[in-house]
Short mmCIF file of C-alpha atoms in Angstrom, two decimals:
data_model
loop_
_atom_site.label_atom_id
_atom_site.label_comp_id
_atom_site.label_asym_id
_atom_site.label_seq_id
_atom_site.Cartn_x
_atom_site.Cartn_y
_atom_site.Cartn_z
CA UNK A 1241 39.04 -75.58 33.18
CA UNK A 1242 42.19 -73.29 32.98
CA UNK A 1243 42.36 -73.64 29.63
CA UNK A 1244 38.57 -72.58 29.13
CA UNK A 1245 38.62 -69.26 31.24
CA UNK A 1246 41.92 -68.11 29.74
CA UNK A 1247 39.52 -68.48 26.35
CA UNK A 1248 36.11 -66.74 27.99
CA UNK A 1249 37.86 -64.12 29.95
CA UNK A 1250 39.46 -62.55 26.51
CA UNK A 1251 36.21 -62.63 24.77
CA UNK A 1252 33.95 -60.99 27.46
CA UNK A 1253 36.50 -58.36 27.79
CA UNK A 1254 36.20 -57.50 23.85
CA UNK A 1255 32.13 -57.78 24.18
CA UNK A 1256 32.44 -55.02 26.89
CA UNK A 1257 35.19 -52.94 24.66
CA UNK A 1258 32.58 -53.15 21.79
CA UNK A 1259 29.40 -52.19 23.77
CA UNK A 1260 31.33 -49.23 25.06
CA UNK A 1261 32.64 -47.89 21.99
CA UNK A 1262 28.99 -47.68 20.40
CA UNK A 1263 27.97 -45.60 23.24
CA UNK A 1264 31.17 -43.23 22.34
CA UNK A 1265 30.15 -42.98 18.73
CA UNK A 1266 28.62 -39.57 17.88
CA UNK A 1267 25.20 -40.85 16.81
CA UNK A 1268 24.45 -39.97 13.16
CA UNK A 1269 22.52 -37.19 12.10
CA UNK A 1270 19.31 -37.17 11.05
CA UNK A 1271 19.00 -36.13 7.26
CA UNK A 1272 15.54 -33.55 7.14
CA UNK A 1273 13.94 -33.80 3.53
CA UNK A 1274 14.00 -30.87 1.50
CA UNK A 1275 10.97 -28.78 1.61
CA UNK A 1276 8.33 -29.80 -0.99
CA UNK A 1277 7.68 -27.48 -3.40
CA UNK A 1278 4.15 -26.28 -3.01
CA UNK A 1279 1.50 -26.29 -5.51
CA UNK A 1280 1.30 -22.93 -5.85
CA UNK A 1281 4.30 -21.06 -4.51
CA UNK A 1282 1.77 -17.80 -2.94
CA UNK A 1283 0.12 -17.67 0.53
CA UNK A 1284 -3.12 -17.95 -1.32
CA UNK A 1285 -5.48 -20.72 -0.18
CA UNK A 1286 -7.24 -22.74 -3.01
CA UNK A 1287 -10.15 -21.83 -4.80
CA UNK A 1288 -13.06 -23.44 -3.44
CA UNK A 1289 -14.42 -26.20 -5.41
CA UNK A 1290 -17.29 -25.44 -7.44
CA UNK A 1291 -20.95 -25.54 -5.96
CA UNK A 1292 -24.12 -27.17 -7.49
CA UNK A 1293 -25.32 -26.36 -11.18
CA UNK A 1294 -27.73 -23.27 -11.06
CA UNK A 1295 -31.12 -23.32 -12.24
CA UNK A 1296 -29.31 -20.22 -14.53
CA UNK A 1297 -27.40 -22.32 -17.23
CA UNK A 1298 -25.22 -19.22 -17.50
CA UNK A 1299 -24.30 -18.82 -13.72
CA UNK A 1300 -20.38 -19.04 -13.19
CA UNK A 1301 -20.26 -22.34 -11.62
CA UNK A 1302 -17.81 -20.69 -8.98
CA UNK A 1303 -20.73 -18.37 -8.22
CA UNK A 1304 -24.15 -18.63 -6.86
CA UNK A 1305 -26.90 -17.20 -8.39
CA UNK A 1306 -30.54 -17.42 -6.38
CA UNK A 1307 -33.39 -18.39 -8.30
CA UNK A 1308 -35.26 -16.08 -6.49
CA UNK A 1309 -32.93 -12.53 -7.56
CA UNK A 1310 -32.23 -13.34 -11.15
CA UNK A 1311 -30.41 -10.33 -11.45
CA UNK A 1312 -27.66 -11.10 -8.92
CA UNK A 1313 -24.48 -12.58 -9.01
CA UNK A 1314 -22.43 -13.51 -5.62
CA UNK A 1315 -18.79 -14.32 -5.97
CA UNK A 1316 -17.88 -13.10 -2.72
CA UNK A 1317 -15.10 -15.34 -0.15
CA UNK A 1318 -14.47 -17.68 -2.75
CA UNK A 1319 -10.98 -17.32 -3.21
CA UNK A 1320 -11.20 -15.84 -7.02
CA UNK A 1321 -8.07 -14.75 -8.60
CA UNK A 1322 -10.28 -14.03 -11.92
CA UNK A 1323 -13.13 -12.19 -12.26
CA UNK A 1324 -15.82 -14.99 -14.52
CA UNK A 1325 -17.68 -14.44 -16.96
CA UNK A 1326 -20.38 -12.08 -15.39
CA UNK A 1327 -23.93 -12.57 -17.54
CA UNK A 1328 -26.01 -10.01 -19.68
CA UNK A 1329 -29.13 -10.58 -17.35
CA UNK A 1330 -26.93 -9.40 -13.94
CA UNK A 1331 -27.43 -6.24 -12.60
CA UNK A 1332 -25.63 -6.76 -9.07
CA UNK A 1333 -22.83 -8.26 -8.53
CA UNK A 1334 -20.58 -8.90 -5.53
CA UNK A 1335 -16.87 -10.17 -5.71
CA UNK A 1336 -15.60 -8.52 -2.12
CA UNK A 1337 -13.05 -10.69 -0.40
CA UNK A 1338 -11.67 -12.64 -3.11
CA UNK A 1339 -7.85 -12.16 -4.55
CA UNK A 1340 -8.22 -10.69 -7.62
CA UNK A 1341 -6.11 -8.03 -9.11
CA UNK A 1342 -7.18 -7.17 -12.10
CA UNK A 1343 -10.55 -6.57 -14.32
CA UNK A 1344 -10.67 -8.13 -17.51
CA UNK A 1345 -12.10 -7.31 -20.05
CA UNK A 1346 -13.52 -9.76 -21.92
CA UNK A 1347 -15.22 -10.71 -17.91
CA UNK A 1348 -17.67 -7.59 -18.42
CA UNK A 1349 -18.51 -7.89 -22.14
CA UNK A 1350 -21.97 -9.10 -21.89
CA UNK A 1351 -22.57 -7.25 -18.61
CA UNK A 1352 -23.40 -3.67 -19.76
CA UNK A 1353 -26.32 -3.23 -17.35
CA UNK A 1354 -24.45 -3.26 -14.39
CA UNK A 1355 -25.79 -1.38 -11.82
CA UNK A 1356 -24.05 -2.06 -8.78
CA UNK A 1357 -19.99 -3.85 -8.19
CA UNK A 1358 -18.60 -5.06 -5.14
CA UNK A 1359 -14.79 -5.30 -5.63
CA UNK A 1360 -13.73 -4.46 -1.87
CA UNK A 1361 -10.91 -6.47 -0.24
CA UNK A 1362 -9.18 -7.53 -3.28
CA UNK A 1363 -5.65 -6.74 -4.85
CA UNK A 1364 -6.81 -4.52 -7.79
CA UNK A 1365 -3.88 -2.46 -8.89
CA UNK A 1366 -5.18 -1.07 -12.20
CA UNK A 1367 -8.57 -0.77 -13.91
CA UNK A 1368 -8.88 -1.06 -17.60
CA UNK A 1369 -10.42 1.88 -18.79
CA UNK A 1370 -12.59 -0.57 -21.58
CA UNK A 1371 -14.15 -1.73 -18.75
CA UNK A 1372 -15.59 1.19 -16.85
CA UNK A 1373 -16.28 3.15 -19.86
CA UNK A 1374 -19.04 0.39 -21.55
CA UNK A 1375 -20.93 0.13 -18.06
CA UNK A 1376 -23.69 3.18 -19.10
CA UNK A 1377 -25.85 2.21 -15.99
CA UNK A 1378 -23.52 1.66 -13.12
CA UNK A 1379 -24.46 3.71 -10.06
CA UNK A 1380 -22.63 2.03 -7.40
CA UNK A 1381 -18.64 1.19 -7.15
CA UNK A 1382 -17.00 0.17 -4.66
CA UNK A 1383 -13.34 -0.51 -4.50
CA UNK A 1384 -11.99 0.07 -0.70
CA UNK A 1385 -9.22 -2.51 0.41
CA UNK A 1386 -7.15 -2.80 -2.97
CA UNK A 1387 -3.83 -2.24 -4.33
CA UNK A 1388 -4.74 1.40 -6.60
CA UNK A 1389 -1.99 3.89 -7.04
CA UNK A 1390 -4.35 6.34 -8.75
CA UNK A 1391 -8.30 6.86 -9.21
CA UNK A 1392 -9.57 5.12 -11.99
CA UNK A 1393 -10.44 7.13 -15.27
CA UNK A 1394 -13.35 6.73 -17.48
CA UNK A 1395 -15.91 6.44 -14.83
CA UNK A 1396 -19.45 6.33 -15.96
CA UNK A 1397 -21.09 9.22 -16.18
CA UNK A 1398 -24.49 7.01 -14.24
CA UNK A 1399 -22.14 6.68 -11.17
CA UNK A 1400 -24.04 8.04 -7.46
CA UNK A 1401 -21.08 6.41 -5.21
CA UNK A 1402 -17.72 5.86 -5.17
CA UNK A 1403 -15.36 4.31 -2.72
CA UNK A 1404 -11.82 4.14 -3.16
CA UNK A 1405 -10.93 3.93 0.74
CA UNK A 1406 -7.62 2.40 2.48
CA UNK A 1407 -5.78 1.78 -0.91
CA UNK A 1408 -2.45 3.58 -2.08
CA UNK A 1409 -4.06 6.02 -4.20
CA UNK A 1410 -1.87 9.30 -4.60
CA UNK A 1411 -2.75 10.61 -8.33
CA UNK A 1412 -6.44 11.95 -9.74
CA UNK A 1413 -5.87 12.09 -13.60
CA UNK A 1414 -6.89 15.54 -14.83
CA UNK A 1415 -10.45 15.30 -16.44
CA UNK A 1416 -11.48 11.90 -14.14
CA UNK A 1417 -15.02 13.49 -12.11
CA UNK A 1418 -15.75 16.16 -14.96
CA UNK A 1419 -18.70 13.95 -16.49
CA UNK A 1420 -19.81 12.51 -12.97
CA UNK A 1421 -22.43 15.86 -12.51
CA UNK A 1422 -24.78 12.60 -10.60
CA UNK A 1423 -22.14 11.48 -8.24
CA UNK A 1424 -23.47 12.11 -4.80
CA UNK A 1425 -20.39 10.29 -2.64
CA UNK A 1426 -16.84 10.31 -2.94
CA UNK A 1427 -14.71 8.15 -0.40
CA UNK A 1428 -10.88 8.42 -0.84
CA UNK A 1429 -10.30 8.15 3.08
CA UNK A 1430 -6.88 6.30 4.20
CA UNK A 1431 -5.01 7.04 0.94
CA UNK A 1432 -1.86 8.83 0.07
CA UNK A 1433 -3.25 12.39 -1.30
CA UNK A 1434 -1.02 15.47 -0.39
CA UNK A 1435 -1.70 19.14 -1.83
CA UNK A 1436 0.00 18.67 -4.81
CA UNK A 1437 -3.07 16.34 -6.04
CA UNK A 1438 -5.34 19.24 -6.00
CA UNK A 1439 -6.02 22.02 -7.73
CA UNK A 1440 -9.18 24.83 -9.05
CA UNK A 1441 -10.31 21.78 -11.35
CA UNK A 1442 -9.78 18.56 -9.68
CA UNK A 1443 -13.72 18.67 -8.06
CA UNK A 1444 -14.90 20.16 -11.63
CA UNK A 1445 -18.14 18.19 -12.67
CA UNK A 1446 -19.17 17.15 -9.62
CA UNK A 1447 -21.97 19.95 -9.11
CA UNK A 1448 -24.08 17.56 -7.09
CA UNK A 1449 -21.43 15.54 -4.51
CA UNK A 1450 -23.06 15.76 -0.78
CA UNK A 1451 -20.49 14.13 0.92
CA UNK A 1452 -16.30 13.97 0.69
CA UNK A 1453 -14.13 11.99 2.90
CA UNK A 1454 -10.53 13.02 2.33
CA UNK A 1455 -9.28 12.01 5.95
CA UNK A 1456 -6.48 10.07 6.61
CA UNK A 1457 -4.78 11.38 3.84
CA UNK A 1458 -1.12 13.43 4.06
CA UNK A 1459 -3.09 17.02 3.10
CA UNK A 1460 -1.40 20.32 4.82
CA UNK A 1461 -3.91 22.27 3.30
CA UNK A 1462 -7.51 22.54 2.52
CA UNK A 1463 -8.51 21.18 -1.00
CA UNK A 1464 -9.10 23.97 -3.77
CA UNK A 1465 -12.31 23.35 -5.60
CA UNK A 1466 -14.14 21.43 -3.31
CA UNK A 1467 -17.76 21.28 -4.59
CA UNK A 1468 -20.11 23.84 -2.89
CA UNK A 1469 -23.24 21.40 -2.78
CA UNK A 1470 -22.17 19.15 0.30
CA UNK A 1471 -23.28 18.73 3.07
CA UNK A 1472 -20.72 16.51 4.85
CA UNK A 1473 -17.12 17.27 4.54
CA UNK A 1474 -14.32 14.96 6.45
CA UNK A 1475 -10.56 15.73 6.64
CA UNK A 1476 -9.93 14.44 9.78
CA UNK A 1477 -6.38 12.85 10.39
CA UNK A 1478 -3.78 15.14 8.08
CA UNK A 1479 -1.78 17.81 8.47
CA UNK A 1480 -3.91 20.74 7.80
CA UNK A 1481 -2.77 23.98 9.92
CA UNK A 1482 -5.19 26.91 8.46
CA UNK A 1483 -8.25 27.35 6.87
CA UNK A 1484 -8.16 30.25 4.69
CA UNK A 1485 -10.52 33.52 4.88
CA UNK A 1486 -13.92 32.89 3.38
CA UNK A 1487 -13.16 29.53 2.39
CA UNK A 1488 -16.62 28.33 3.45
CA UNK A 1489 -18.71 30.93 2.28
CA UNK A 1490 -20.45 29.50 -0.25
CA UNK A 1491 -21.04 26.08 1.73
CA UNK A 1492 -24.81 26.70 2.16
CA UNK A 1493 -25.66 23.12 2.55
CA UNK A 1494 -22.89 22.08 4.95
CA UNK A 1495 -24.47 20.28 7.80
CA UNK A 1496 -21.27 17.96 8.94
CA UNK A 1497 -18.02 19.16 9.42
CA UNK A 1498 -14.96 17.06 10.79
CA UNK A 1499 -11.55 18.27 11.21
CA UNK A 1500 -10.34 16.53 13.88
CA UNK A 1501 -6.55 15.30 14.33
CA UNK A 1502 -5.18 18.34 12.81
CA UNK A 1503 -2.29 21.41 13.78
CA UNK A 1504 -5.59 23.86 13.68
CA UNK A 1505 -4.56 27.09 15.80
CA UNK A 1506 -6.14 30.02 16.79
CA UNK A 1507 -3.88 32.11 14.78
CA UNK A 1508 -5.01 29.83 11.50
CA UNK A 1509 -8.47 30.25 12.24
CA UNK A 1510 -10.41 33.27 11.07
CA UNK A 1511 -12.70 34.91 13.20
CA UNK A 1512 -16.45 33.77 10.71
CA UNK A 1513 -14.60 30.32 9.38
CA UNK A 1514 -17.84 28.48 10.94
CA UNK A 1515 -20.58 30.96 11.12
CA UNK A 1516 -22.41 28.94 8.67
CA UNK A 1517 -25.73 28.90 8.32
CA UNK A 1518 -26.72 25.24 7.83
CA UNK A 1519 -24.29 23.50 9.84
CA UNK A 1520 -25.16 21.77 12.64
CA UNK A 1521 -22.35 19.65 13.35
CA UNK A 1522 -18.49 20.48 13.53
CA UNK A 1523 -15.34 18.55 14.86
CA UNK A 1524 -12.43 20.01 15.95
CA UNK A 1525 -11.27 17.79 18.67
CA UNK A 1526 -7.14 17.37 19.05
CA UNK A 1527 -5.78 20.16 17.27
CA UNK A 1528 -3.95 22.80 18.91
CA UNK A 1529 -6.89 25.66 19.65
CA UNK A 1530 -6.57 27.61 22.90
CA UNK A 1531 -10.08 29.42 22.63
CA UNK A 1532 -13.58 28.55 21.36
CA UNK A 1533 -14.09 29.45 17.86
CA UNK A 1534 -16.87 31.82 16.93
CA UNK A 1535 -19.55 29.23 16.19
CA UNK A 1536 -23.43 29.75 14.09
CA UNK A 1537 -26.81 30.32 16.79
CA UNK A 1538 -27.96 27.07 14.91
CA UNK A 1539 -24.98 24.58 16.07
CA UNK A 1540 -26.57 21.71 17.80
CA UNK A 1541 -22.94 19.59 18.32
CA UNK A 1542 -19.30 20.52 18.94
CA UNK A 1543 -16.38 18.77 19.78
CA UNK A 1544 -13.39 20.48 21.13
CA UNK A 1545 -12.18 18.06 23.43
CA UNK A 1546 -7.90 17.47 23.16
CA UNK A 1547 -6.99 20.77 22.59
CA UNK A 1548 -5.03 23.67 24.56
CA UNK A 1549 -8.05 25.34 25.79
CA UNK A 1550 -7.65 27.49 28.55
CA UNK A 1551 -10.60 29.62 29.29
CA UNK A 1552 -13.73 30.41 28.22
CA UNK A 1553 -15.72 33.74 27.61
CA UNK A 1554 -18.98 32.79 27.15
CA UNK A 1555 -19.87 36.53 26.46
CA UNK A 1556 -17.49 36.74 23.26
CA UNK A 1557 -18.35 33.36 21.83
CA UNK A 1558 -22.04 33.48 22.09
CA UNK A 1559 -24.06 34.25 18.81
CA UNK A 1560 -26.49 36.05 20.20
CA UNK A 1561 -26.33 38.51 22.85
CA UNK A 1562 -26.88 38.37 26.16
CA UNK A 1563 -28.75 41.26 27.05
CA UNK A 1564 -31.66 39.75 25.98
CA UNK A 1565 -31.30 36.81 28.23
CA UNK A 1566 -31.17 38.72 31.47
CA UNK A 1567 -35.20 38.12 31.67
CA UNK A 1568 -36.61 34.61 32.14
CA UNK A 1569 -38.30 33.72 29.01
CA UNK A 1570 -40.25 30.63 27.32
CA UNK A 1571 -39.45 31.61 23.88
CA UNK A 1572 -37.09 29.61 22.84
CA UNK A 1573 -37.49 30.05 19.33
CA UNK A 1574 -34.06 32.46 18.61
CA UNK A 1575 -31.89 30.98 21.14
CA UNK A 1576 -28.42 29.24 20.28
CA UNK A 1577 -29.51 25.80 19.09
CA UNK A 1578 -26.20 24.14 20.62
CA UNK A 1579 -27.17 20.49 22.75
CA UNK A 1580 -23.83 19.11 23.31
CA UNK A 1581 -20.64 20.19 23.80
CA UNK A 1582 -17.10 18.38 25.05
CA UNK A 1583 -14.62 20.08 26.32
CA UNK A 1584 -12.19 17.66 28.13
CA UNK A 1585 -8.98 16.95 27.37
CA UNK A 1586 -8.58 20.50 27.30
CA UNK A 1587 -6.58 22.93 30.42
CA UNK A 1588 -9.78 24.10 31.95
CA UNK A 1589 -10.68 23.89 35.13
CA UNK A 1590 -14.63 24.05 36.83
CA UNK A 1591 -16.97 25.23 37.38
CA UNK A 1592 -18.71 25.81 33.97
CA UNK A 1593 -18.67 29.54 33.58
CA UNK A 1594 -22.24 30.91 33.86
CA UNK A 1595 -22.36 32.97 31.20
CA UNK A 1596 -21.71 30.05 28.85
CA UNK A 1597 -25.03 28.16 30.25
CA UNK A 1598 -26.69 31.61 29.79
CA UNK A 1599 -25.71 32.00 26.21
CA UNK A 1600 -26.77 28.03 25.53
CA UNK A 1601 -30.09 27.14 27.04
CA UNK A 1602 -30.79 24.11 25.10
CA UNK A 1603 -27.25 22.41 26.30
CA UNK A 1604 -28.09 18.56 26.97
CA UNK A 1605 -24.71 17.56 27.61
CA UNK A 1606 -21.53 19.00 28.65
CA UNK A 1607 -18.02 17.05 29.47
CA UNK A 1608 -15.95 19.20 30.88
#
């Protein structure tokens, strides 16, 4: 028996000696695969697969095409890269939220009675000037959301409206709206403009535009040659600190007016810059006014809230005089046509001065 536990006592001893130096060992690390490489090495997601074969045997089978609007073609959240083959018979055709960036083309050969192209939400840097200049009957393009540095040239003379919002656009070739005389909307809103972009000429050819939108932009000034025919002009969100003498006198259509966001002072305002006959609208909230600008007797809406307003004189701004208010009257006909009016955000402090409800007898609404 001696004999055997001098041989088991040994060998437990090593068992225990073993067990305990595996749970010493540093355990072994754990080898991570390499990344595989993907497909395609963008954050684009697929194209989606294509859908069921058109009654149209020349429908892009990426597209739809309803049997019951021949003459449309949608393309739109399909996750293009390429524009396809767009047919002869297609007058409309949308390709908005897709992730294109760039206009072929041999894509727009056969479709030269375009009327109407939705490229919005894309990553269009450039357009081939091949492509705009063979589209004789395009009235509507719209480009907002892409990747343009500069407005594209060779635009159809047929064009009516044109957006080019929120992209990086900071150049307007010389000569690019001076064959669009039928253009009735220009939108270049969030963009990189500044006054260097502008001159007597840049506007020339567009005798009939009714509505800009230039705001969001990096202007200091207001834009030289702005076409005398509209009736709504936005600038709202730059830099613009004056409007010069006169600059508005031959605006006799301008209805809508928006300047807010701006470093507009008294001192860069003068006296008659909004004594316009036609307008009925005007926006000149945050800016950095201290009195109420002389204002037309047919002004229905202003907006001077955020400012550095102090007091008012209802006396001085009203466009009519007072005398002739002194009487009660039901004639209403050649009063001041002004409903609402905001004035908060400003340093005033009630009540609403008397004279000013004198002066404006149709006022609806007043914030104060």
């Amino acid at each position: 028996m001696k004999v055997i536990a001098s041989l088991i006592v040994p060998l437990i001893l090593v068992l225990i000696y073993g067990v305990n130096g595996q749970r010493r060992r540093p355990p072994k690390k754990r080898v991570t695969p390499p990344p595989s490489e993907p497909v395609e090495p963008t954050e684009l997601p697929p194209p989606l697969p294509p859908g069921p074969p058109s009654v149209f045997p020349d429908c892009p089978r990426e597209c739809f095409c309803p049997p019951d609007f021949p003459s449309a073609l949608y393309c739109d959240s399909r996750n293009l890269r390429k524009v396809p083959i767009i047919p002869s018979r297609v007058h409309y055709v949308y390709l908005q939220n897709n992730f294109i960036d760039e206009l072929p083309e041999e894509s727009f050969k056969n479709a030269t009675e375009l009327r109407w192209i939705n490229l919005d939400n894309n990553r269009i840097k450039k357009v081939d000037k091949r492509v705009l200049e063979k589209l004789d009957h395009l009235v509507f393009l719209y480009m907002e959301r892409n990747h343009l540095k500069e407005v594209p040239s060779n635009l159809p003379p047929s064009l009516e409206q044109l957006r080019l919002s929120w992209n990086r656009i900071s150049k307007i070739p010389s000569g690019t709206f001076n064959k669009l005389e039928h253009l009735l909307l220009l939108d270049l809103h969030h963009n990189e403009l500044n006054d260097g972009v502008f001159n007597k000429n840049t506007f020339k050819g567009l005798k009939n535009l009714m509505q800009l939108n230039l705001a969001h932009n990096r202007l200091q000034k207001m834009p030289p040659g702005v076409p005398n025919a509209l009736h709504q002009l936005f600038l709202d969100q730059n830099r613009i600190d004056d409007i010069p003498n006169n600059y508005f006198q031959d605006f006799r259509d301008l209805a809508f007016l928006r300047l807010n966001f701006n470093k507009l002072s008294d001192k860069g305002l003068p006296k008659n810059s909004f004594n316009l006959t036609n307008l009925l609208v005007l926006h000149l909230s945050h800016n950095n006014l201290t009195s109420i600008p002389f204002i037309s007797a047919k002004l229905e809406h202003l907006y001077l809230n955020d400012n550095s307003i102090e007091k008012i004189n209802g006396t001085q701004i009203c466009p009519t005089s007072l005398i002739s208010f002194h009487e009660p009257s039901t004639d209403l006909e050649n009063v001041p046509r002004l409903r609402y009016l905001r004035l908060d955000g400003n340093q005033l402090k009630p009540p609403i001065p008397l004279d000013l409800m004198m002066c404006f007898r149709l006022l609806q609404s007043v914030i104060f």
